[in-house]
Every structure is written in C-alpha cells, then in structure tokens.
Tab-separated table of C-alpha atoms in Angstrom:
chain	number	residue	atom	x	y	z
A	1083	UNK	CA	94.406	99.844	115.369
A	1084	UNK	CA	96.418	98.634	112.446
A	1085	UNK	CA	96.830	101.385	109.827
A	1086	UNK	CA	98.844	101.704	106.745
A	1087	UNK	CA	100.169	104.848	108.323
A	1088	UNK	CA	99.238	107.274	111.075
A	1089	UNK	CA	102.346	109.431	110.662
A	1090	UNK	CA	102.207	110.028	106.900
A	1091	UNK	CA	99.434	111.448	104.742
A	1092	UNK	CA	101.530	111.269	101.454
A	1093	UNK	CA	99.050	109.960	98.938
A	1094	UNK	CA	97.161	108.708	101.903
A	1095	UNK	CA	93.970	110.717	102.203
A	1096	UNK	CA	92.439	108.462	104.872
A	1097	UNK	CA	95.072	109.698	107.290
A	1098	UNK	CA	92.857	112.662	108.218
A	1099	UNK	CA	89.956	110.619	109.442
A	1100	UNK	CA	92.101	107.864	111.077
A	1101	UNK	CA	94.110	110.471	113.038
A	1102	UNK	CA	90.833	112.223	114.056
A	1103	UNK	CA	89.301	109.001	115.390
A	1104	UNK	CA	92.353	108.203	117.451
A	1105	UNK	CA	92.457	111.743	118.827
A	1106	UNK	CA	88.822	111.641	119.769
A	1107	UNK	CA	89.095	108.291	121.541
A	1108	UNK	CA	92.165	109.418	123.472
A	1109	UNK	CA	90.326	112.620	124.407
A	1110	UNK	CA	87.571	110.556	125.922
A	1111	UNK	CA	89.984	108.647	128.087
A	1112	UNK	CA	90.457	105.456	126.020
A	1113	UNK	CA	93.892	103.875	125.683
A	1114	UNK	CA	94.645	103.648	121.951
A	1115	UNK	CA	97.617	101.898	120.345
A	1116	UNK	CA	98.295	102.318	116.595
A	1117	UNK	CA	100.561	99.960	114.611
A	1118	UNK	CA	101.931	100.678	111.139
A	1119	UNK	CA	104.259	98.515	109.073
A	1120	UNK	CA	108.017	99.356	108.920
A	1121	UNK	CA	108.886	100.848	105.557
A	1122	UNK	CA	105.233	101.494	104.460
A	1123	UNK	CA	105.088	103.131	101.096
A	1124	UNK	CA	103.436	106.323	102.259
A	1125	UNK	CA	105.904	107.211	104.928
A	1126	UNK	CA	108.815	106.048	102.712
A	1127	UNK	CA	107.865	108.333	99.964
A	1128	UNK	CA	107.248	111.223	102.295
A	1129	UNK	CA	110.663	110.951	103.951
A	1130	UNK	CA	112.520	110.443	100.697
A	1131	UNK	CA	110.849	113.583	99.149
A	1132	UNK	CA	110.578	115.875	102.069
A	1133	UNK	CA	112.993	114.772	104.830
A	1134	UNK	CA	112.649	113.746	108.466
A	1135	UNK	CA	111.921	117.213	109.799
A	1136	UNK	CA	108.328	116.550	108.935
A	1137	UNK	CA	108.055	113.971	111.732
A	1138	UNK	CA	108.784	116.537	114.399
A	1139	UNK	CA	106.289	118.923	112.822
A	1140	UNK	CA	103.660	116.202	112.868
A	1141	UNK	CA	104.374	115.501	116.522
A	1142	UNK	CA	104.021	119.246	117.358
A	1143	UNK	CA	100.617	119.212	115.490
A	1144	UNK	CA	99.426	115.975	117.084
A	1145	UNK	CA	101.220	115.727	120.394
A	1146	UNK	CA	98.824	112.956	121.691
A	1147	UNK	CA	99.332	110.686	118.636
A	1148	UNK	CA	102.056	108.064	118.234
A	1149	UNK	CA	102.691	104.970	116.093
A	1150	UNK	CA	104.475	101.720	116.823
A	1151	UNK	CA	106.250	100.128	113.854
A	1152	UNK	CA	106.171	96.399	113.224
A	1153	UNK	CA	107.830	94.033	110.818
A	1154	UNK	CA	105.143	91.877	109.152
A	1155	UNK	CA	107.168	88.672	109.395
A	1156	UNK	CA	108.063	89.160	112.934
A	1157	UNK	CA	104.869	90.480	114.516
A	1158	UNK	CA	103.986	88.967	117.919
A	1159	UNK	CA	100.135	89.226	117.919
A	1160	UNK	CA	99.858	87.826	121.478
A	1161	UNK	CA	102.060	90.579	122.896
A	1162	UNK	CA	100.108	93.237	120.804
A	1163	UNK	CA	96.519	92.045	121.345
A	1164	UNK	CA	96.180	89.984	124.546
A	1165	UNK	CA	94.885	92.855	126.629
A	1166	UNK	CA	92.781	94.722	124.157
A	1167	UNK	CA	89.021	95.223	124.093
A	1168	UNK	CA	88.693	96.384	120.427
A	1169	UNK	CA	90.955	95.876	117.393
A	1170	UNK	CA	90.361	97.706	114.097
A	1171	UNK	CA	92.290	96.614	110.971
A	1172	UNK	CA	92.215	99.210	108.143
A	1173	UNK	CA	91.981	97.771	104.600
A	1174	UNK	CA	95.441	99.020	103.510
A	1175	UNK	CA	97.176	96.096	105.239
A	1176	UNK	CA	98.759	92.954	103.844
A	1177	UNK	CA	96.272	90.016	103.278
A	1178	UNK	CA	98.544	87.820	105.510
A	1179	UNK	CA	98.349	90.175	108.454
A	1180	UNK	CA	94.557	90.501	108.137
A	1181	UNK	CA	94.263	86.781	108.105
A	1182	UNK	CA	96.654	86.291	111.036
A	1183	UNK	CA	94.768	88.717	113.217
A	1184	UNK	CA	91.504	86.956	112.413
A	1185	UNK	CA	92.967	83.617	113.349
A	1186	UNK	CA	94.288	84.912	116.599
A	1187	UNK	CA	90.915	86.374	117.427
A	1188	UNK	CA	89.269	82.950	116.706
A	1189	UNK	CA	91.572	81.345	119.273
A	1190	UNK	CA	91.143	83.892	122.025
A	1191	UNK	CA	87.839	85.657	121.636
A	1192	UNK	CA	89.094	88.222	124.098
A	1193	UNK	CA	88.249	91.340	121.982
A	1194	UNK	CA	86.078	92.537	119.264
A	1195	UNK	CA	87.569	92.709	115.848
A	1196	UNK	CA	86.496	95.002	112.925
A	1197	UNK	CA	87.787	95.485	109.427
A	1198	UNK	CA	87.667	99.077	108.211
A	1199	UNK	CA	87.203	99.793	104.441
A	1200	UNK	CA	87.679	103.364	103.120
A	1201	UNK	CA	88.444	102.681	99.472
A	1202	UNK	CA	86.698	101.853	96.147
A	1203	UNK	CA	88.723	98.647	95.677
A	1204	UNK	CA	85.811	96.484	96.776
A	1205	UNK	CA	84.329	97.587	93.434
A	1206	UNK	CA	87.285	98.302	91.216
A	1207	UNK	CA	89.608	95.495	92.462
A	1208	UNK	CA	87.124	92.885	93.643
A	1209	UNK	CA	89.582	90.001	93.227
A	1210	UNK	CA	92.083	91.541	95.622
A	1211	UNK	CA	89.433	92.324	98.216
A	1212	UNK	CA	88.017	88.846	98.041
A	1213	UNK	CA	91.429	87.486	99.218
A	1214	UNK	CA	91.057	89.209	102.550
A	1215	UNK	CA	90.066	86.504	104.975
A	1216	UNK	CA	87.446	88.014	107.245
A	1217	UNK	CA	85.697	84.887	108.469
A	1218	UNK	CA	86.796	85.449	112.064
A	1219	UNK	CA	86.086	89.159	112.139
A	1220	UNK	CA	82.956	90.523	113.974
A	1221	UNK	CA	82.223	92.786	111.070
A	1222	UNK	CA	83.218	95.433	108.709
A	1223	UNK	CA	83.049	99.249	109.022
A	1224	UNK	CA	82.392	100.552	105.498
A	1225	UNK	CA	82.616	104.250	104.443
A	1226	UNK	CA	79.431	103.976	102.339
A	1227	UNK	CA	76.284	101.994	101.938
A	1228	UNK	CA	77.376	100.588	98.580
A	1229	UNK	CA	80.433	99.178	100.079
A	1230	UNK	CA	78.579	97.850	103.146
A	1231	UNK	CA	75.943	96.199	101.016
A	1232	UNK	CA	78.639	94.577	98.761
A	1233	UNK	CA	80.394	92.932	101.742
A	1234	UNK	CA	77.026	91.430	102.853
A	1235	UNK	CA	75.906	90.450	99.413
A	1236	UNK	CA	79.185	88.684	98.598
A	1237	UNK	CA	79.283	86.962	101.953
A	1238	UNK	CA	82.672	88.499	102.843
A	1239	UNK	CA	81.385	89.276	106.351
A	1240	UNK	CA	78.437	88.473	108.592
A	1241	UNK	CA	77.986	92.040	109.859
A	1242	UNK	CA	78.642	95.324	108.201
A	1243	UNK	CA	77.948	98.931	109.140
A	1244	UNK	CA	78.142	102.215	107.203
A	1245	UNK	CA	80.801	104.356	108.946
A	1246	UNK	CA	81.430	107.501	106.899
A	1247	UNK	CA	84.524	109.551	107.025
A	1248	UNK	CA	84.240	112.894	108.849
A	1249	UNK	CA	86.182	116.030	109.709
A	1250	UNK	CA	88.661	116.210	112.543
A	1251	UNK	CA	87.461	119.672	113.765
A	1252	UNK	CA	90.318	119.997	116.299
A	1253	UNK	CA	92.513	120.605	113.199
A	1254	UNK	CA	90.036	121.493	110.422
A	1255	UNK	CA	88.249	124.668	111.333
A	1256	UNK	CA	87.959	128.158	109.865
A	1257	UNK	CA	91.059	130.375	110.308
A	1258	UNK	CA	90.870	134.140	109.925
A	1259	UNK	CA	93.257	135.563	107.414
A	1260	UNK	CA	93.356	139.026	105.977
A	1261	UNK	CA	96.022	137.933	103.445
A	1262	UNK	CA	94.647	136.342	100.254
A	1263	UNK	CA	97.092	134.663	98.025
A	1264	UNK	CA	94.736	134.064	95.159
A	1265	UNK	CA	91.226	133.105	93.966
A	1266	UNK	CA	91.059	129.337	93.907
A	1267	UNK	CA	92.907	126.555	95.643
A	1268	UNK	CA	92.729	122.815	95.109
A	1269	UNK	CA	94.196	120.024	97.306
A	1270	UNK	CA	94.214	116.601	95.718
A	1271	UNK	CA	96.457	113.938	94.147
A	1272	UNK	CA	96.334	113.343	90.401
A	1273	UNK	CA	96.893	109.626	90.468
A	1274	UNK	CA	95.924	106.665	88.205
A	1275	UNK	CA	94.149	108.603	85.535
A	1276	UNK	CA	90.836	108.134	87.447
A	1277	UNK	CA	89.791	111.768	86.844
A	1278	UNK	CA	92.192	113.244	84.294
A	1279	UNK	CA	89.411	114.408	81.913
A	1280	UNK	CA	87.300	115.641	84.829
A	1281	UNK	CA	90.184	117.767	86.188
A	1282	UNK	CA	90.676	119.371	82.799
A	1283	UNK	CA	86.965	120.180	82.472
A	1284	UNK	CA	86.087	121.218	85.981
A	1285	UNK	CA	89.341	122.696	87.271
A	1286	UNK	CA	92.019	123.511	84.802
A	1287	UNK	CA	89.923	124.937	81.910
A	1288	UNK	CA	87.649	127.113	84.094
A	1289	UNK	CA	90.662	128.642	85.867
A	1290	UNK	CA	92.309	129.364	82.621
A	1291	UNK	CA	89.238	130.794	80.817
A	1292	UNK	CA	88.265	132.936	83.827
A	1293	UNK	CA	91.884	134.136	84.316
A	1294	UNK	CA	91.793	133.120	87.973
A	1295	UNK	CA	94.834	133.132	90.171
A	1296	UNK	CA	95.025	129.528	91.422
A	1297	UNK	CA	97.259	126.986	93.100
A	1298	UNK	CA	97.106	123.232	93.262
A	1299	UNK	CA	98.664	120.939	95.831
A	1300	UNK	CA	99.159	117.221	95.620
A	1301	UNK	CA	101.397	114.340	94.491
A	1302	UNK	CA	101.769	111.851	91.690
A	1303	UNK	CA	101.345	114.511	89.005
A	1304	UNK	CA	102.742	113.240	85.683
A	1305	UNK	CA	104.648	115.593	83.327
A	1306	UNK	CA	101.442	115.880	81.176
A	1307	UNK	CA	99.503	117.207	84.201
A	1308	UNK	CA	102.224	119.671	85.138
A	1309	UNK	CA	102.338	120.945	81.609
A	1310	UNK	CA	98.581	121.467	81.611
A	1311	UNK	CA	98.799	123.443	84.853
A	1312	UNK	CA	101.590	125.625	83.448
A	1313	UNK	CA	99.612	126.376	80.337
A	1314	UNK	CA	96.630	127.368	82.437
A	1315	UNK	CA	98.778	129.711	84.569
A	1316	UNK	CA	98.107	127.515	87.695
A	1317	UNK	CA	100.871	127.381	90.349
A	1318	UNK	CA	101.817	123.832	91.480
A	1319	UNK	CA	102.544	123.500	95.123
A	1320	UNK	CA	103.534	119.806	95.323
A	1321	UNK	CA	102.737	117.846	98.499
A	1322	UNK	CA	100.872	119.669	101.362
A	1323	UNK	CA	100.767	118.181	104.867
A	1324	UNK	CA	97.142	117.434	105.415
A	1325	UNK	CA	96.988	119.351	108.677
A	1326	UNK	CA	98.200	122.501	106.852
A	1327	UNK	CA	95.187	122.558	104.639
A	1328	UNK	CA	93.101	124.841	106.970
A	1329	UNK	CA	95.628	127.680	106.829
A	1330	UNK	CA	95.940	127.310	103.055
A	1331	UNK	CA	92.159	127.402	102.548
A	1332	UNK	CA	92.074	130.552	104.651
A	1333	UNK	CA	94.212	132.331	101.969
A	1334	UNK	CA	91.965	131.643	99.131
A	1335	UNK	CA	88.313	132.468	98.282
A	1336	UNK	CA	86.957	129.218	96.791
A	1337	UNK	CA	87.815	125.529	96.331
A	1338	UNK	CA	86.358	122.726	94.207
A	1339	UNK	CA	85.845	118.971	94.525
A	1340	UNK	CA	86.405	116.715	91.555
A	1341	UNK	CA	85.709	113.094	92.610
A	1342	UNK	CA	87.401	110.199	90.994
A	1343	UNK	CA	85.455	108.303	88.446
A	1344	UNK	CA	84.750	105.145	90.463
A	1345	UNK	CA	82.913	107.209	93.076
A	1346	UNK	CA	80.774	108.872	90.439
A	1347	UNK	CA	79.914	105.720	88.462
A	1348	UNK	CA	79.836	102.971	91.046
A	1349	UNK	CA	79.845	104.408	94.509
A	1350	UNK	CA	77.114	107.028	94.895
A	1351	UNK	CA	76.834	108.666	98.236
A	1352	UNK	CA	80.563	108.464	99.053
A	1353	UNK	CA	82.267	111.906	98.680
A	1354	UNK	CA	85.739	111.044	100.037
A	1355	UNK	CA	87.364	113.248	102.743
A	1356	UNK	CA	87.887	116.343	100.614
A	1357	UNK	CA	84.465	117.951	100.851
A	1358	UNK	CA	84.451	117.365	104.626
A	1359	UNK	CA	87.780	119.154	104.869
A	1360	UNK	CA	86.722	122.241	102.793
A	1361	UNK	CA	83.374	122.585	104.544
A	1362	UNK	CA	84.894	122.259	107.961
A	1363	UNK	CA	87.331	125.058	107.115
A	1364	UNK	CA	84.583	127.393	106.011
A	1365	UNK	CA	85.685	127.900	102.346
A	1366	UNK	CA	83.042	127.915	99.626
A	1367	UNK	CA	82.937	124.685	97.711
A	1368	UNK	CA	81.833	123.864	94.154
A	1369	UNK	CA	81.659	120.189	93.096
A	1370	UNK	CA	81.662	118.392	89.838
A	1371	UNK	CA	78.703	115.966	89.698
A	1372	UNK	CA	78.304	113.275	92.303
A	1373	UNK	CA	75.206	111.717	93.765
A	1374	UNK	CA	74.789	112.419	97.345
A	1375	UNK	CA	72.652	109.329	97.623
A	1376	UNK	CA	73.116	108.970	101.303
A	1377	UNK	CA	72.009	112.511	102.118
A	1378	UNK	CA	75.117	113.616	103.998
A	1379	UNK	CA	74.768	117.167	102.718
A	1380	UNK	CA	72.329	119.501	101.015
A	1381	UNK	CA	73.437	120.238	97.414
A	1382	UNK	CA	72.899	123.904	96.545
A	1383	UNK	CA	73.306	124.989	100.173
A	1384	UNK	CA	76.315	123.170	101.600
A	1385	UNK	CA	77.981	123.355	98.250
A	1386	UNK	CA	77.154	124.157	94.626
A	1387	UNK	CA	77.186	121.498	91.822
A	1388	UNK	CA	78.426	122.165	88.343
A	1389	UNK	CA	77.351	119.681	85.681
A	1390	UNK	CA	79.469	121.273	82.884
A	1391	UNK	CA	82.530	123.493	82.390
A	1392	UNK	CA	80.243	126.518	81.732
A	1393	UNK	CA	78.347	125.790	84.924
A	1394	UNK	CA	81.578	125.578	86.906
A	1395	UNK	CA	82.625	128.910	85.486
A	1396	UNK	CA	79.351	130.502	86.439
A	1397	UNK	CA	79.458	129.273	90.037
A	1398	UNK	CA	83.031	130.335	90.467
A	1399	UNK	CA	82.317	133.759	89.138
A	1400	UNK	CA	79.170	134.130	91.298
A	1401	UNK	CA	81.201	133.264	94.478
A	1402	UNK	CA	84.222	135.477	93.538
A	1403	UNK	CA	82.108	138.416	92.437
A	1404	UNK	CA	79.415	138.290	95.114
A	1405	UNK	CA	80.796	137.796	98.587
A	1406	UNK	CA	77.426	137.086	100.136
A	1407	UNK	CA	76.983	133.982	97.877
A	1408	UNK	CA	80.266	132.534	99.074
A	1409	UNK	CA	79.565	133.381	102.707
A	1410	UNK	CA	76.172	131.691	102.588
A	1411	UNK	CA	77.517	128.457	101.003
A	1412	UNK	CA	80.535	128.386	103.401
A	1413	UNK	CA	78.408	129.046	106.509
A	1414	UNK	CA	75.746	126.338	105.657
A	1415	UNK	CA	78.413	123.747	104.908
A	1416	UNK	CA	80.314	124.458	108.141
A	1417	UNK	CA	77.143	124.254	110.158
A	1418	UNK	CA	76.298	120.852	108.605
A	1419	UNK	CA	79.761	119.536	109.474
A	1420	UNK	CA	79.456	120.696	113.093
A	1421	UNK	CA	75.951	119.240	113.420
A	1422	UNK	CA	76.546	115.736	111.751
A	1423	UNK	CA	80.009	115.108	110.507
A	1424	UNK	CA	82.825	115.374	112.946
A	1425	UNK	CA	85.072	112.598	114.281
A	1426	UNK	CA	83.240	112.916	117.578
A	1427	UNK	CA	80.032	111.915	115.754
A	1428	UNK	CA	81.767	108.959	114.245
A	1429	UNK	CA	83.210	107.746	117.559
A	1430	UNK	CA	79.684	107.917	118.986
A	1431	UNK	CA	78.600	105.680	116.116
A	1432	UNK	CA	81.520	103.305	116.772
A	1433	UNK	CA	80.492	102.925	120.386
A	1434	UNK	CA	76.963	102.225	119.354
A	1435	UNK	CA	78.195	99.511	117.030
A	1436	UNK	CA	80.172	97.919	119.826
A	1437	UNK	CA	77.076	98.038	122.053
A	1438	UNK	CA	75.334	96.123	119.151
A	1439	UNK	CA	78.109	93.538	119.464
A	1440	UNK	CA	77.358	93.320	123.164
A	1441	UNK	CA	80.434	95.290	124.277
A	1442	UNK	CA	79.823	97.641	127.096
A	1443	UNK	CA	81.328	100.975	126.032
A	1444	UNK	CA	82.584	101.949	129.517
A	1445	UNK	CA	84.792	98.878	129.546
A	1446	UNK	CA	86.774	99.941	126.673
C-alpha cells in the first residue's frame, strides 16, 4: 500500500480509514507493507509543530502498524513489488509514482493493482486528476458513487467500485467518562475556505447564542477564524491526534458535522470520515445539510439534520436539555456503524472486489 502517510494524521483525515484497513488485514493474517514518501507534508508539519514524541505514542496505540519510507527518485519498484499479490495506491501520491507503478504492473502482471480515491479533487481539480496515468491499473476504489461514476464516464479507468470510508472500531468506540468538560466539541480542520460561512452559521453562532461551553480541535485555522472562536467564547485546542478523539468525545455531550461545500454541492452521498467517527464513539451528532444519497445512514435517527442556524440551536438544545433524545440518537448511530460501517466490513468488500478480478482471497 502506497499512502501519503500512515504515521501522521495532521491535516490528513484519511489516515483513520487507511490505518483501520491495514490493521484489519493484519488481524486476518495478511502480510501488509505500507510505504510513504520521505518528508511528506503531513508528517513534516506534525513533527515541526508537535515533536517526535508523537511517533512513540502512535506506536503504542497501533503496535501492529509500521511504515517504510522511500525517496521518490530512488524507489526500486522491483524490490518492493515483485512478491506482492495486491498493490493499492492512494490518490495522495505523486503523478510520477502512480505512473511508474502502473508501468511496472504492465510488465509483470504478477499482482492486482488498484487506485484508491478518497477526495473531492476528481470534481474540484479535474485537470490534476486527469494527469494520473491509470491505464495499467486494474481499477479504482472510489469513496462514493459520484466519484466512481466520474472515473468511468471520463474513461480514466476500465473498472471502478464504490468503497466508502468506515470506522476503525478497534480505536473508535464509546468510552465511559463521568467527567464532562463541556457541552459541545468539534473536531475538524478549517482549511481552504471551503466551509467558512457554514462553520459560522452552524457551529460558531449557535454556540455563542446558546451560551454553550465548547471546544474545537483542528489545524490550519487562520487568524480570522481564531478571532471568531474567541469572540464566541469557544476554546481552541489546536491539533488533536486522531486516535484521541474517542476519549475527547466521551467528555462532551454533543458534536456536529459541517461538511465542506464541494461535498454538499457536487458529491452527494459522501459524508467524509467525521460522522463515522462520532457515531462509532456513541456521541449524539447534529449535521448541517448534506444529501445521504447513498443511504449510508438514516437521517433523523442516526443523526439530526439542521437546515438553518435556528434549527441547529433547537437540535442542540433538545439534546442538551433532554438526555433521552441524545441517548436515542447516539445509540441508533452506533448500532448502524456496528452493523454496516466498520473497517471489517470494508475489508470484506475489498476481498469481494478481488474475487471479481479473479483473485483467490485465500492466496493473499
């Protein structure tokens, strides 16, 4: 598996799912090797901002996971790939590497090769995505139907499957905590002005106007965002290691999901990893509008939907003032995750895809 990073989740929300898939494969007895580029931006920013002690903490949390670093201009694909049965290349890799792996595959045909897309760039940065040379890949794993259909329509690949993200329930599960640090917590990066207005409407203003005690974690918050949080009386917690989210969720009573604009406008059915995380941890969830076109969840039961600031305030008040409302939402969401949306479910789907490609799963 070629990832941008396995070790770092700094501004790298996909790390949760990628780690979970590797852990699940290893747990089933498969031999998994993960490669990430030396000096990748996620790990570099993490180490610069938070120090190397994090790496030991990561290893303690995921003792079975490890990465091998490579230099893009010196990578020996024959040494890395000659004995593999399956190779997955995540979309946050250099175009040159994606092409080189495809060309190596064309010469050897000794393994199955899949490209894994978990981002909205196929819609928002189409020119960049078109530059990926996938002609020698066996297909694409896309994290939503819209992305899958686009790859097929544009002729970027001959095969594509929808492979949604999911919760790593080894790490993300309910934690009992008598101590409550506040009412509302939100975990997410600001980033790129893709939801600045939405965060103000569905998160910052409701917290301020309801007088809630709230804390926000994430990176890439500009000065204007930090000022808005301060004016609303919201504490800013900076970067939170992804695997620590469950213990933080346990200390608050409700969370919200505010999807980025590309997902709302162009990518219906793709919620990103955040709702999976919240529901897996058993915390009540309220979302700003997004279209669950792929029927992953049941709006109104797994989570509540607020189509305006006033609706968000009402839902938050209902959950905070009536414990049974919050318990019902949290329990339904958690049961849905357990029944349909764990990394174990996604590995089952991956093995089915391999069977479709005439790969015998036991041979992996």
